Every structure is written in C-alpha cells, then in structure tokens.
Amino acid sequence: MASDRDYSLETLAVRAGQQRSQFNEHSEALYLTSSFVFDNAAQAAARFAGEEPGNVYSRFTNPTVAAFQDRLAALEGAEACIATASGMSAVLSLIMALCSSGDHIVASTGLFGATQQLLGTIMPRFGVRTSFVAQTDVAAWEAAMRPETKLFFLETPSNPLTEIADIAALVGVAHAQGILVAVDNCFCTPILQRPLDLGADLVVHSATKFLDGQGRVLGGAVAGPRRLTDEVFKFLRTAGPTLSAFNAWVLLKGLETLQIRLEAQSARALQLASWLEGHPAVARVYYPGLPSHPQFELARRQQRSGGAIVSFTVRGARAEAWKVVDSCRLLSITANLGDTKTTLTHPASTTHGRITPEQRVAAGIGEDLLRIAVGLEAVVDLQDDLENGLSVI
Ligand SMILES: *Cc1c(COP(=O)(O)O)cnc(C)c1O
C-alpha cells in the first residue's frame, strides 16, 4: 500500500501491514520461528547492535507480529504499535516503560478488574501509586493531580456500567500539566472510537476481545507515537511478554472482519437494549446508544455507535438475576466478551466477585445486574432466550 493514511478504515483492516515474502503469498504468512539466521558474523553483530534493521529473535521482533502491529497502528491512526502477549501485559508494559518509582497515576474507578489490581496493589510495591477517581467527573481527575503525576489511565465505556469518560476534556486537563493520557480502547476498538484523534497519547488493547472477535487467542497492544512505543518495546524485548507469531496471525485475520462485526454486533446490541428497556422484568438498562443513557450526547460525539456491551438490572436481586442466567440455552455463561457468540455474565458473583460488597456498592455493581456482550446471532433468538428467564421472575 502506498500510504496507509489515504485509505478508509475498512480497507486498512484488510490490507495494512502486509509484507509479501519471496513466494508472493496472498494471505499473510505465519513465521513460526524463534530466531533468524544471519548471512555472516558482521551482519549478526550489526543486527544485535541495532545498526542494521532486521529480525534477530522473536522475543524482539517477528514479521507476522510486525504485520499485526502495523495493521492495528494504521487503524488507530498511530505512528507505531507494539503487540503483547495479552491485554494485561500491554497495560503492564506501558506502565513499566513510562513510570518510575515515585511517579503517580490517576485512573478511573471503573477499570478492568486486573488493571485495578495491578495499579492498586502490585505497582505500589515498586513505588508507583495510583489515585482512583470517578470516570465521569473531570474535576475529580484535576483535583487528583500531583506534581509527580505522570499518567492518566482510563477505559471508556467502562465495564459493566458503560460509563463514558470525556477523552478530549481529560486530555485538556492532563496536557496542561504535561501528563500523558492512555486509553484502554478494548470495548470500542478503532472502528467505533479513535482516542488518538481526540488527543490521547497512547491506546491500549486487549486484542483477546473484539480484535480477535472469535474467542480464540490472547493478545494485547500499545499504540501511539514512536517515541513512546519505543520505550514500551525496550521493556518488552527485555522482559519478554511478547505476542506469539501464531496469535498475531489469528489476530491479523480477526482485524479483517472487525468493521463488519462491530457494526453488526452494535446494531444487535441497540435492538436488544431497546427491547430490554421495555421489558416489565427489567429495572434499568445501561447502554450508551440509548437516549436514556445519562451520557448519550457525549457518547454520540465520541463513539460511532453504542458498542456491543449491554448491561441491565432485573427487578429483584441475586436469585432473579441467576434465574435469567440459568434459563438461557443459547447465550454462553462466560465472562469473555467481544466474541461472535453472545455471552452473559453476573458481574457481582464473577468478574467483580473478589472486591468487597462495599466496593461493589460504590462501583454500582449490584446483585441485580447482568452484562451481555452481544455477538452475531439473530436478535430474535437472543430475545427468546432471555425471555425464558425474564418471564418467570
Ligand atoms: C480483558 C480486558 C483486559 C485484559 O486483557 P487480557 O487479554 O485478558 O489480558 C484489559 N482491559 C479490558 C477493558 C478488558 O476487557
């Protein structure tokens, strides 16, 4: 491709980053090799010293991984991208690359559970402390800033309550003090939201979710300007949470259908959310694509659609919520999301089961809450399945 930036997202998702080998293969090649051979001793020395570009060892670089990185960078509108073994290793690598002992992070309370654990309990052992503030309260982010604040870390929409962080507003506050902004773009993907266009410095992904899209592999990525991704790469090539070539190849193929999947899953999610909102057994629906969402206007400005995650509360408590789960024959009872198969989760007893009941109340995650990650089945079948449980509570 001449210049990735001239093409639209759907074209980039299929074409960007491909480098053909001497065999001129049409589909992207999978390079399952741990190391690469040099022509002579001088070339080996030059490659190791970084004086000559080229592959050395797959903990550092691999052509299949590079193709995935280039394709995702093109989709996010980023200069560069570094792929990692999982979403959590992307978050870890970003923090290890950018923060040192004594630095401070401001993050939202609604972050993915493992990210909260990492920032809240593991990183403090290494002198990196985090203040957690409400996703939607820009003034609270501002008030939490300290002279040693290095990074704002956010995830929007949040899981499972789909609260929206105003990326551009938070970037304004952070950049005024020279603070970097990183956005976990797992729920929207670049198809629905491009944080770098809104001024964010870095985008983080759990590629495990929508980028793969079919629940097959773990992966992650950090995208942004090369001066920052180079720092992430330095950590990664030494510490080693590198993406495997096989997983990169699966993810490359996942990106090719990202746009049509996200649009179809989003459209189904909107239909399902509207139906749930009118259901007598449902107390409240959380979906950014519904006018009833408190941040509907912000979501409309910031995202191309409401996304594929719908949460709702049933009239009742744990027993009623579990009845809906246990009455489903089609929806999968699993915490994964972003799959073509629709999944159903009771957050209070699974993904958010390890936090205290008080923390759950503070986070707004009650026993009556359920989360659906909408896949590609027909909406009518999803409705029928949910109706089995909703009609008897
Ligand atoms: C799943 C998830 C992660 C972690 O990704 P893994 O690939 O499971 O390590 C991080 N952030 C969000 C928003 C997620 O949903």
PDB file of N, CA, C and O in Angstrom, residues 260-334:
ATOM      1  N   ILE A 260     -17.090  -5.074   9.997  1.00  0.00           N
ATOM      2  CA  ILE A 260     -18.445  -5.628   9.799  1.00  0.00           C
ATOM      3  C   ILE A 260     -18.956  -6.299  11.059  1.00  0.00           C
ATOM      4  O   ILE A 260     -20.144  -6.246  11.348  1.00  0.00           O
ATOM      5  N   ARG A 261     -18.056  -6.889  11.846  1.00  0.00           N
ATOM      6  CA  ARG A 261     -18.508  -7.490  13.108  1.00  0.00           C
ATOM      7  C   ARG A 261     -19.005  -6.414  14.065  1.00  0.00           C
ATOM      8  O   ARG A 261     -20.090  -6.506  14.626  1.00  0.00           O
ATOM      9  N   LEU A 262     -18.176  -5.390  14.270  1.00  0.00           N
ATOM     10  CA  LEU A 262     -18.534  -4.349  15.247  1.00  0.00           C
ATOM     11  C   LEU A 262     -19.840  -3.660  14.869  1.00  0.00           C
ATOM     12  O   LEU A 262     -20.670  -3.388  15.734  1.00  0.00           O
ATOM     13  N   GLU A 263     -20.003  -3.384  13.577  1.00  0.00           N
ATOM     14  CA  GLU A 263     -21.236  -2.714  13.158  1.00  0.00           C
ATOM     15  C   GLU A 263     -22.436  -3.621  13.368  1.00  0.00           C
ATOM     16  O   GLU A 263     -23.474  -3.182  13.864  1.00  0.00           O
ATOM     17  N   ALA A 264     -22.295  -4.889  13.027  1.00  0.00           N
ATOM     18  CA  ALA A 264     -23.426  -5.820  13.176  1.00  0.00           C
ATOM     19  C   ALA A 264     -23.715  -6.086  14.652  1.00  0.00           C
ATOM     20  O   ALA A 264     -24.883  -6.122  15.073  1.00  0.00           O
ATOM     21  N   GLN A 265     -22.661  -6.254  15.461  1.00  0.00           N
ATOM     22  CA  GLN A 265     -22.870  -6.532  16.892  1.00  0.00           C
ATOM     23  C   GLN A 265     -23.469  -5.319  17.599  1.00  0.00           C
ATOM     24  O   GLN A 265     -24.330  -5.450  18.468  1.00  0.00           O
ATOM     25  N   SER A 266     -23.024  -4.139  17.195  1.00  0.00           N
ATOM     26  CA  SER A 266     -23.553  -2.895  17.752  1.00  0.00           C
ATOM     27  C   SER A 266     -25.023  -2.711  17.411  1.00  0.00           C
ATOM     28  O   SER A 266     -25.824  -2.292  18.251  1.00  0.00           O
ATOM     29  N   ALA A 267     -25.375  -3.003  16.177  1.00  0.00           N
ATOM     30  CA  ALA A 267     -26.771  -2.850  15.742  1.00  0.00           C
ATOM     31  C   ALA A 267     -27.659  -3.820  16.522  1.00  0.00           C
ATOM     32  O   ALA A 267     -28.750  -3.464  16.978  1.00  0.00           O
ATOM     33  N   ARG A 268     -27.170  -5.040  16.730  1.00  0.00           N
ATOM     34  CA  ARG A 268     -27.929  -6.016  17.514  1.00  0.00           C
ATOM     35  C   ARG A 268     -28.039  -5.560  18.969  1.00  0.00           C
ATOM     36  O   ARG A 268     -29.082  -5.705  19.599  1.00  0.00           O
ATOM     37  N   ALA A 269     -26.938  -5.016  19.495  1.00  0.00           N
ATOM     38  CA  ALA A 269     -26.944  -4.561  20.889  1.00  0.00           C
ATOM     39  C   ALA A 269     -27.991  -3.460  21.094  1.00  0.00           C
ATOM     40  O   ALA A 269     -28.709  -3.458  22.100  1.00  0.00           O
ATOM     41  N   LEU A 270     -28.072  -2.538  20.138  1.00  0.00           N
ATOM     42  CA  LEU A 270     -29.054  -1.452  20.256  1.00  0.00           C
ATOM     43  C   LEU A 270     -30.478  -2.021  20.259  1.00  0.00           C
ATOM     44  O   LEU A 270     -31.313  -1.615  21.081  1.00  0.00           O
ATOM     45  N   GLN A 271     -30.739  -2.959  19.357  1.00  0.00           N
ATOM     46  CA  GLN A 271     -32.085  -3.577  19.321  1.00  0.00           C
ATOM     47  C   GLN A 271     -32.397  -4.294  20.634  1.00  0.00           C
ATOM     48  O   GLN A 271     -33.497  -4.161  21.169  1.00  0.00           O
ATOM     49  N   LEU A 272     -31.412  -5.037  21.122  1.00  0.00           N
ATOM     50  CA  LEU A 272     -31.625  -5.803  22.353  1.00  0.00           C
ATOM     51  C   LEU A 272     -31.816  -4.861  23.549  1.00  0.00           C
ATOM     52  O   LEU A 272     -32.687  -5.084  24.400  1.00  0.00           O
ATOM     53  N   ALA A 273     -31.014  -3.790  23.591  1.00  0.00           N
ATOM     54  CA  ALA A 273     -31.114  -2.825  24.694  1.00  0.00           C
ATOM     55  C   ALA A 273     -32.491  -2.165  24.693  1.00  0.00           C
ATOM     56  O   ALA A 273     -33.109  -1.987  25.752  1.00  0.00           O
ATOM     57  N   SER A 274     -32.988  -1.803  23.511  1.00  0.00           N
ATOM     58  CA  SER A 274     -34.315  -1.161  23.425  1.00  0.00           C
ATOM     59  C   SER A 274     -35.393  -2.133  23.899  1.00  0.00           C
ATOM     60  O   SER A 274     -36.315  -1.747  24.620  1.00  0.00           O
ATOM     61  N   TRP A 275     -35.263  -3.380  23.492  1.00  0.00           N
ATOM     62  CA  TRP A 275     -36.237  -4.397  23.903  1.00  0.00           C
ATOM     63  C   TRP A 275     -36.198  -4.600  25.418  1.00  0.00           C
ATOM     64  O   TRP A 275     -37.238  -4.635  26.080  1.00  0.00           O
ATOM     65  N   LEU A 276     -34.993  -4.691  25.983  1.00  0.00           N
ATOM     66  CA  LEU A 276     -34.862  -4.874  27.432  1.00  0.00           C
ATOM     67  C   LEU A 276     -35.469  -3.694  28.179  1.00  0.00           C
ATOM     68  O   LEU A 276     -36.116  -3.854  29.220  1.00  0.00           O
ATOM     69  N   GLU A 277     -35.247  -2.495  27.637  1.00  0.00           N
ATOM     70  CA  GLU A 277     -35.740  -1.290  28.315  1.00  0.00           C
ATOM     71  C   GLU A 277     -37.270  -1.304  28.435  1.00  0.00           C
ATOM     72  O   GLU A 277     -37.830  -0.756  29.381  1.00  0.00           O
ATOM     73  N   GLY A 278     -37.920  -1.944  27.483  1.00  0.00           N
ATOM     74  CA  GLY A 278     -39.387  -2.005  27.525  1.00  0.00           C
ATOM     75  C   GLY A 278     -39.911  -3.224  28.265  1.00  0.00           C
ATOM     76  O   GLY A 278     -41.125  -3.433  28.329  1.00  0.00           O
ATOM     77  N   HIS A 279     -39.012  -4.053  28.796  1.00  0.00           N
ATOM     78  CA  HIS A 279     -39.459  -5.310  29.417  1.00  0.00           C
ATOM     79  C   HIS A 279     -39.870  -5.088  30.880  1.00  0.00           C
ATOM     80  O   HIS A 279     -39.123  -4.475  31.640  1.00  0.00           O
ATOM     81  N   PRO A 280     -41.055  -5.596  31.291  1.00  0.00           N
ATOM     82  CA  PRO A 280     -41.519  -5.352  32.663  1.00  0.00           C
ATOM     83  C   PRO A 280     -40.616  -5.934  33.757  1.00  0.00           C
ATOM     84  O   PRO A 280     -40.624  -5.429  34.887  1.00  0.00           O
ATOM     85  N   ALA A 281     -39.827  -6.974  33.447  1.00  0.00           N
ATOM     86  CA  ALA A 281     -38.970  -7.581  34.477  1.00  0.00           C
ATOM     87  C   ALA A 281     -37.607  -6.881  34.575  1.00  0.00           C
ATOM     88  O   ALA A 281     -36.781  -7.251  35.410  1.00  0.00           O
ATOM     89  N   VAL A 282     -37.379  -5.876  33.722  1.00  0.00           N
ATOM     90  CA  VAL A 282     -36.087  -5.180  33.712  1.00  0.00           C
ATOM     91  C   VAL A 282     -36.249  -3.823  34.385  1.00  0.00           C
ATOM     92  O   VAL A 282     -37.174  -3.062  34.064  1.00  0.00           O
ATOM     93  N   ALA A 283     -35.352  -3.530  35.358  1.00  0.00           N
ATOM     94  CA  ALA A 283     -35.458  -2.253  36.075  1.00  0.00           C
ATOM     95  C   ALA A 283     -34.731  -1.141  35.313  1.00  0.00           C
ATOM     96  O   ALA A 283     -35.248  -0.042  35.142  1.00  0.00           O
ATOM     97  N   ARG A 284     -33.504  -1.419  34.843  1.00  0.00           N
ATOM     98  CA  ARG A 284     -32.739  -0.354  34.204  1.00  0.00           C
ATOM     99  C   ARG A 284     -31.770  -0.944  33.191  1.00  0.00           C
ATOM    100  O   ARG A 284     -31.206  -2.013  33.415  1.00  0.00           O
ATOM    101  N   VAL A 285     -31.581  -0.227  32.078  1.00  0.00           N
ATOM    102  CA  VAL A 285     -30.647  -0.676  31.040  1.00  0.00           C
ATOM    103  C   VAL A 285     -29.510   0.332  30.941  1.00  0.00           C
ATOM    104  O   VAL A 285     -29.730   1.544  30.979  1.00  0.00           O
ATOM    105  N   TYR A 286     -28.286  -0.177  30.856  1.00  0.00           N
ATOM    106  CA  TYR A 286     -27.096   0.665  30.679  1.00  0.00           C
ATOM    107  C   TYR A 286     -26.565   0.424  29.270  1.00  0.00           C
ATOM    108  O   TYR A 286     -25.948  -0.611  29.010  1.00  0.00           O
ATOM    109  N   TYR A 287     -26.813   1.350  28.373  1.00  0.00           N
ATOM    110  CA  TYR A 287     -26.302   1.204  27.009  1.00  0.00           C
ATOM    111  C   TYR A 287     -26.105   2.605  26.407  1.00  0.00           C
ATOM    112  O   TYR A 287     -27.077   3.369  26.307  1.00  0.00           O
ATOM    113  N   PRO A 288     -24.894   2.959  26.013  1.00  0.00           N
ATOM    114  CA  PRO A 288     -24.612   4.339  25.574  1.00  0.00           C
ATOM    115  C   PRO A 288     -25.335   4.741  24.292  1.00  0.00           C
ATOM    116  O   PRO A 288     -25.380   5.924  23.960  1.00  0.00           O
ATOM    117  N   GLY A 289     -25.907   3.762  23.582  1.00  0.00           N
ATOM    118  CA  GLY A 289     -26.632   4.084  22.351  1.00  0.00           C
ATOM    119  C   GLY A 289     -28.103   4.382  22.578  1.00  0.00           C
ATOM    120  O   GLY A 289     -28.826   4.685  21.629  1.00  0.00           O
ATOM    121  N   LEU A 290     -28.554   4.320  23.832  1.00  0.00           N
ATOM    122  CA  LEU A 290     -29.957   4.631  24.146  1.00  0.00           C
ATOM    123  C   LEU A 290     -30.061   6.061  24.672  1.00  0.00           C
ATOM    124  O   LEU A 290     -29.238   6.472  25.500  1.00  0.00           O
ATOM    125  N   PRO A 291     -31.071   6.816  24.253  1.00  0.00           N
ATOM    126  CA  PRO A 291     -31.230   8.189  24.760  1.00  0.00           C
ATOM    127  C   PRO A 291     -31.361   8.234  26.280  1.00  0.00           C
ATOM    128  O   PRO A 291     -31.074   9.265  26.897  1.00  0.00           O
ATOM    129  N   SER A 292     -31.755   7.126  26.918  1.00  0.00           N
ATOM    130  CA  SER A 292     -31.874   7.111  28.381  1.00  0.00           C
ATOM    131  C   SER A 292     -30.508   7.086  29.077  1.00  0.00           C
ATOM    132  O   SER A 292     -30.428   7.306  30.285  1.00  0.00           O
ATOM    133  N   HIS A 293     -29.423   6.798  28.345  1.00  0.00           N
ATOM    134  CA  HIS A 293     -28.095   6.787  28.964  1.00  0.00           C
ATOM    135  C   HIS A 293     -27.733   8.220  29.357  1.00  0.00           C
ATOM    136  O   HIS A 293     -27.874   9.139  28.542  1.00  0.00           O
ATOM    137  N   PRO A 294     -27.277   8.426  30.611  1.00  0.00           N
ATOM    138  CA  PRO A 294     -27.024   9.807  31.068  1.00  0.00           C
ATOM    139  C   PRO A 294     -25.979  10.542  30.217  1.00  0.00           C
ATOM    140  O   PRO A 294     -25.936  11.769  30.231  1.00  0.00           O
ATOM    141  N   GLN A 295     -25.147   9.812  29.498  1.00  0.00           N
ATOM    142  CA  GLN A 295     -24.128  10.473  28.669  1.00  0.00           C
ATOM    143  C   GLN A 295     -24.327  10.192  27.182  1.00  0.00           C
ATOM    144  O   GLN A 295     -23.365  10.155  26.413  1.00  0.00           O
ATOM    145  N   PHE A 296     -25.583  10.050  26.808  1.00  0.00           N
ATOM    146  CA  PHE A 296     -25.908   9.735  25.416  1.00  0.00           C
ATOM    147  C   PHE A 296     -25.256  10.722  24.438  1.00  0.00           C
ATOM    148  O   PHE A 296     -24.670  10.317  23.432  1.00  0.00           O
ATOM    149  N   GLU A 297     -25.329  12.030  24.765  1.00  0.00           N
ATOM    150  CA  GLU A 297     -24.795  13.047  23.838  1.00  0.00           C
ATOM    151  C   GLU A 297     -23.279  12.939  23.711  1.00  0.00           C
ATOM    152  O   GLU A 297     -22.729  13.023  22.616  1.00  0.00           O
ATOM    153  N   LEU A 298     -22.601  12.756  24.843  1.00  0.00           N
ATOM    154  CA  LEU A 298     -21.137  12.590  24.812  1.00  0.00           C
ATOM    155  C   LEU A 298     -20.766  11.337  24.024  1.00  0.00           C
ATOM    156  O   LEU A 298     -19.850  11.361  23.193  1.00  0.00           O
ATOM    157  N   ALA A 299     -21.483  10.250  24.274  1.00  0.00           N
ATOM    158  CA  ALA A 299     -21.205   9.007  23.545  1.00  0.00           C
ATOM    159  C   ALA A 299     -21.386   9.216  22.049  1.00  0.00           C
ATOM    160  O   ALA A 299     -20.587   8.726  21.244  1.00  0.00           O
ATOM    161  N   ARG A 300     -22.407   9.988  21.678  1.00  0.00           N
ATOM    162  CA  ARG A 300     -22.655  10.243  20.249  1.00  0.00           C
ATOM    163  C   ARG A 300     -21.516  11.020  19.610  1.00  0.00           C
ATOM    164  O   ARG A 300     -21.168  10.799  18.456  1.00  0.00           O
ATOM    165  N   ARG A 301     -20.945  11.963  20.383  1.00  0.00           N
ATOM    166  CA  ARG A 301     -19.824  12.762  19.857  1.00  0.00           C
ATOM    167  C   ARG A 301     -18.565  11.919  19.740  1.00  0.00           C
ATOM    168  O   ARG A 301     -17.796  12.061  18.809  1.00  0.00           O
ATOM    169  N   GLN A 302     -18.365  11.044  20.719  1.00  0.00           N
ATOM    170  CA  GLN A 302     -17.068  10.388  20.875  1.00  0.00           C
ATOM    171  C   GLN A 302     -16.998   9.024  20.189  1.00  0.00           C
ATOM    172  O   GLN A 302     -15.917   8.583  19.811  1.00  0.00           O
ATOM    173  N   GLN A 303     -18.131   8.349  20.065  1.00  0.00           N
ATOM    174  CA  GLN A 303     -18.154   6.990  19.519  1.00  0.00           C
ATOM    175  C   GLN A 303     -19.038   6.962  18.270  1.00  0.00           C
ATOM    176  O   GLN A 303     -20.010   7.704  18.194  1.00  0.00           O
ATOM    177  N   ARG A 304     -18.721   6.045  17.386  1.00  0.00           N
ATOM    178  CA  ARG A 304     -19.555   5.938  16.181  1.00  0.00           C
ATOM    179  C   ARG A 304     -20.854   5.198  16.435  1.00  0.00           C
ATOM    180  O   ARG A 304     -21.803   5.302  15.654  1.00  0.00           O
ATOM    181  N   SER A 305     -20.908   4.412  17.512  1.00  0.00           N
ATOM    182  CA  SER A 305     -22.180   3.788  17.918  1.00  0.00           C
ATOM    183  C   SER A 305     -22.053   3.384  19.380  1.00  0.00           C
ATOM    184  O   SER A 305     -21.009   3.614  20.002  1.00  0.00           O
ATOM    185  N   GLY A 306     -23.101   2.751  19.897  1.00  0.00           N
ATOM    186  CA  GLY A 306     -23.111   2.423  21.325  1.00  0.00           C
ATOM    187  C   GLY A 306     -22.238   1.235  21.701  1.00  0.00           C
ATOM    188  O   GLY A 306     -21.999   0.986  22.879  1.00  0.00           O
ATOM    189  N   GLY A 307     -21.784   0.456  20.720  1.00  0.00           N
ATOM    190  CA  GLY A 307     -20.955  -0.707  21.011  1.00  0.00           C
ATOM    191  C   GLY A 307     -21.787  -1.958  21.260  1.00  0.00           C
ATOM    192  O   GLY A 307     -23.018  -1.946  21.099  1.00  0.00           O
ATOM    193  N   ALA A 308     -21.123  -3.032  21.657  1.00  0.00           N
ATOM    194  CA  ALA A 308     -21.772  -4.342  21.720  1.00  0.00           C
ATOM    195  C   ALA A 308     -22.051  -4.818  23.139  1.00  0.00           C
ATOM    196  O   ALA A 308     -22.488  -5.942  23.335  1.00  0.00           O
ATOM    197  N   ILE A 309     -21.769  -3.975  24.144  1.00  0.00           N
ATOM    198  CA  ILE A 309     -21.967  -4.391  25.533  1.00  0.00           C
ATOM    199  C   ILE A 309     -23.230  -3.726  26.094  1.00  0.00           C
ATOM    200  O   ILE A 309     -23.344  -2.497  26.079  1.00  0.00           O
ATOM    201  N   VAL A 310     -24.144  -4.547  26.586  1.00  0.00           N
ATOM    202  CA  VAL A 310     -25.389  -4.053  27.185  1.00  0.00           C
ATOM    203  C   VAL A 310     -25.474  -4.612  28.605  1.00  0.00           C
ATOM    204  O   VAL A 310     -25.367  -5.819  28.790  1.00  0.00           O
ATOM    205  N   SER A 311     -25.661  -3.740  29.585  1.00  0.00           N
ATOM    206  CA  SER A 311     -25.886  -4.215  30.945  1.00  0.00           C
ATOM    207  C   SER A 311     -27.292  -3.812  31.380  1.00  0.00           C
ATOM    208  O   SER A 311     -27.844  -2.832  30.876  1.00  0.00           O
ATOM    209  N   PHE A 312     -27.847  -4.581  32.300  1.00  0.00           N
ATOM    210  CA  PHE A 312     -29.189  -4.238  32.786  1.00  0.00           C
ATOM    211  C   PHE A 312     -29.414  -4.830  34.162  1.00  0.00           C
ATOM    212  O   PHE A 312     -28.754  -5.785  34.559  1.00  0.00           O
ATOM    213  N   THR A 313     -30.329  -4.231  34.906  1.00  0.00           N
ATOM    214  CA  THR A 313     -30.713  -4.792  36.199  1.00  0.00           C
ATOM    215  C   THR A 313     -32.108  -5.400  36.073  1.00  0.00           C
ATOM    216  O   THR A 313     -32.970  -4.847  35.382  1.00  0.00           O
ATOM    217  N   VAL A 314     -32.266  -6.534  36.745  1.00  0.00           N
ATOM    218  CA  VAL A 314     -33.593  -7.166  36.764  1.00  0.00           C
ATOM    219  C   VAL A 314     -34.342  -6.662  38.007  1.00  0.00           C
ATOM    220  O   VAL A 314     -33.722  -6.167  38.949  1.00  0.00           O
ATOM    221  N   ARG A 315     -35.659  -6.790  38.003  1.00  0.00           N
ATOM    222  CA  ARG A 315     -36.423  -6.468  39.212  1.00  0.00           C
ATOM    223  C   ARG A 315     -36.218  -7.623  40.179  1.00  0.00           C
ATOM    224  O   ARG A 315     -36.689  -8.728  39.931  1.00  0.00           O
ATOM    225  N   GLY A 316     -35.471  -7.360  41.247  1.00  0.00           N
ATOM    226  CA  GLY A 316     -35.153  -8.421  42.190  1.00  0.00           C
ATOM    227  C   GLY A 316     -33.701  -8.305  42.613  1.00  0.00           C
ATOM    228  O   GLY A 316     -33.135  -7.217  42.594  1.00  0.00           O
ATOM    229  N   ALA A 317     -33.100  -9.449  42.985  1.00  0.00           N
ATOM    230  CA  ALA A 317     -31.713  -9.455  43.449  1.00  0.00           C
ATOM    231  C   ALA A 317     -30.984 -10.642  42.808  1.00  0.00           C
ATOM    232  O   ALA A 317     -31.294 -11.029  41.691  1.00  0.00           O
ATOM    233  N   ARG A 318     -30.065 -11.251  43.572  1.00  0.00           N
ATOM    234  CA  ARG A 318     -29.252 -12.317  43.001  1.00  0.00           C
ATOM    235  C   ARG A 318     -30.103 -13.486  42.471  1.00  0.00           C
ATOM    236  O   ARG A 318     -29.854 -13.982  41.367  1.00  0.00           O
ATOM    237  N   ALA A 319     -31.112 -13.885  43.227  1.00  0.00           N
ATOM    238  CA  ALA A 319     -31.896 -15.062  42.824  1.00  0.00           C
ATOM    239  C   ALA A 319     -32.536 -14.832  41.456  1.00  0.00           C
ATOM    240  O   ALA A 319     -32.529 -15.712  40.587  1.00  0.00           O
ATOM    241  N   GLU A 320     -33.081 -13.626  41.259  1.00  0.00           N
ATOM    242  CA  GLU A 320     -33.755 -13.326  39.990  1.00  0.00           C
ATOM    243  C   GLU A 320     -32.733 -13.223  38.844  1.00  0.00           C
ATOM    244  O   GLU A 320     -32.973 -13.709  37.738  1.00  0.00           O
ATOM    245  N   ALA A 321     -31.598 -12.593  39.144  1.00  0.00           N
ATOM    246  CA  ALA A 321     -30.567 -12.461  38.103  1.00  0.00           C
ATOM    247  C   ALA A 321     -30.051 -13.839  37.694  1.00  0.00           C
ATOM    248  O   ALA A 321     -29.899 -14.133  36.497  1.00  0.00           O
ATOM    249  N   TRP A 322     -29.805 -14.681  38.683  1.00  0.00           N
ATOM    250  CA  TRP A 322     -29.309 -16.032  38.384  1.00  0.00           C
ATOM    251  C   TRP A 322     -30.354 -16.855  37.631  1.00  0.00           C
ATOM    252  O   TRP A 322     -30.018 -17.720  36.836  1.00  0.00           O
ATOM    253  N   LYS A 323     -31.638 -16.590  37.910  1.00  0.00           N
ATOM    254  CA  LYS A 323     -32.698 -17.309  37.193  1.00  0.00           C
ATOM    255  C   LYS A 323     -32.620 -17.008  35.693  1.00  0.00           C
ATOM    256  O   LYS A 323     -32.762 -17.907  34.862  1.00  0.00           O
ATOM    257  N   VAL A 324     -32.354 -15.735  35.366  1.00  0.00           N
ATOM    258  CA  VAL A 324     -32.211 -15.372  33.949  1.00  0.00           C
ATOM    259  C   VAL A 324     -31.017 -16.114  33.344  1.00  0.00           C
ATOM    260  O   VAL A 324     -31.112 -16.712  32.267  1.00  0.00           O
ATOM    261  N   VAL A 325     -29.894 -16.108  34.066  1.00  0.00           N
ATOM    262  CA  VAL A 325     -28.686 -16.783  33.568  1.00  0.00           C
ATOM    263  C   VAL A 325     -28.971 -18.269  33.350  1.00  0.00           C
ATOM    264  O   VAL A 325     -28.683 -18.829  32.284  1.00  0.00           O
ATOM    265  N   ASP A 326     -29.568 -18.900  34.369  1.00  0.00           N
ATOM    266  CA  ASP A 326     -29.733 -20.353  34.317  1.00  0.00           C
ATOM    267  C   ASP A 326     -30.832 -20.792  33.354  1.00  0.00           C
ATOM    268  O   ASP A 326     -30.911 -21.976  33.006  1.00  0.00           O
ATOM    269  N   SER A 327     -31.682 -19.859  32.934  1.00  0.00           N
ATOM    270  CA  SER A 327     -32.741 -20.223  31.991  1.00  0.00           C
ATOM    271  C   SER A 327     -32.286 -20.103  30.544  1.00  0.00           C
ATOM    272  O   SER A 327     -33.016 -20.483  29.625  1.00  0.00           O
ATOM    273  N   CYS A 328     -31.088 -19.559  30.336  1.00  0.00           N
ATOM    274  CA  CYS A 328     -30.616 -19.377  28.956  1.00  0.00           C
ATOM    275  C   CYS A 328     -30.111 -20.698  28.386  1.00  0.00           C
ATOM    276  O   CYS A 328     -29.398 -21.444  29.050  1.00  0.00           O
ATOM    277  N   ARG A 329     -30.470 -20.977  27.162  1.00  0.00           N
ATOM    278  CA  ARG A 329     -29.993 -22.167  26.468  1.00  0.00           C
ATOM    279  C   ARG A 329     -28.977 -21.796  25.385  1.00  0.00           C
ATOM    280  O   ARG A 329     -28.172 -22.613  24.970  1.00  0.00           O
ATOM    281  N   LEU A 330     -29.062 -20.565  24.909  1.00  0.00           N
ATOM    282  CA  LEU A 330     -28.247 -20.128  23.770  1.00  0.00           C
ATOM    283  C   LEU A 330     -27.065 -19.275  24.251  1.00  0.00           C
ATOM    284  O   LEU A 330     -25.906 -19.567  23.929  1.00  0.00           O
ATOM    285  N   LEU A 331     -27.336 -18.248  25.018  1.00  0.00           N
ATOM    286  CA  LEU A 331     -26.274 -17.364  25.488  1.00  0.00           C
ATOM    287  C   LEU A 331     -25.268 -18.158  26.320  1.00  0.00           C
ATOM    288  O   LEU A 331     -25.675 -19.000  27.127  1.00  0.00           O
ATOM    289  N   SER A 332     -23.970 -17.878  26.117  1.00  0.00           N
ATOM    290  CA  SER A 332     -22.937 -18.602  26.868  1.00  0.00           C
ATOM    291  C   SER A 332     -22.723 -17.928  28.212  1.00  0.00           C
ATOM    292  O   SER A 332     -22.576 -16.702  28.275  1.00  0.00           O
ATOM    293  N   ILE A 333     -22.676 -18.747  29.272  1.00  0.00           N
ATOM    294  CA  ILE A 333     -22.382 -18.204  30.602  1.00  0.00           C
ATOM    295  C   ILE A 333     -20.870 -18.154  30.731  1.00  0.00           C
ATOM    296  O   ILE A 333     -20.220 -19.133  31.083  1.00  0.00           O
ATOM    297  N   THR A 334     -20.293 -17.027  30.402  1.00  0.00           N
ATOM    298  CA  THR A 334     -18.839 -16.860  30.456  1.00  0.00           C
ATOM    299  C   THR A 334     -18.527 -15.380  30.545  1.00  0.00           C
ATOM    300  O   THR A 334     -19.320 -14.546  30.110  1.00  0.00           O
TER     301      THR A 334
END
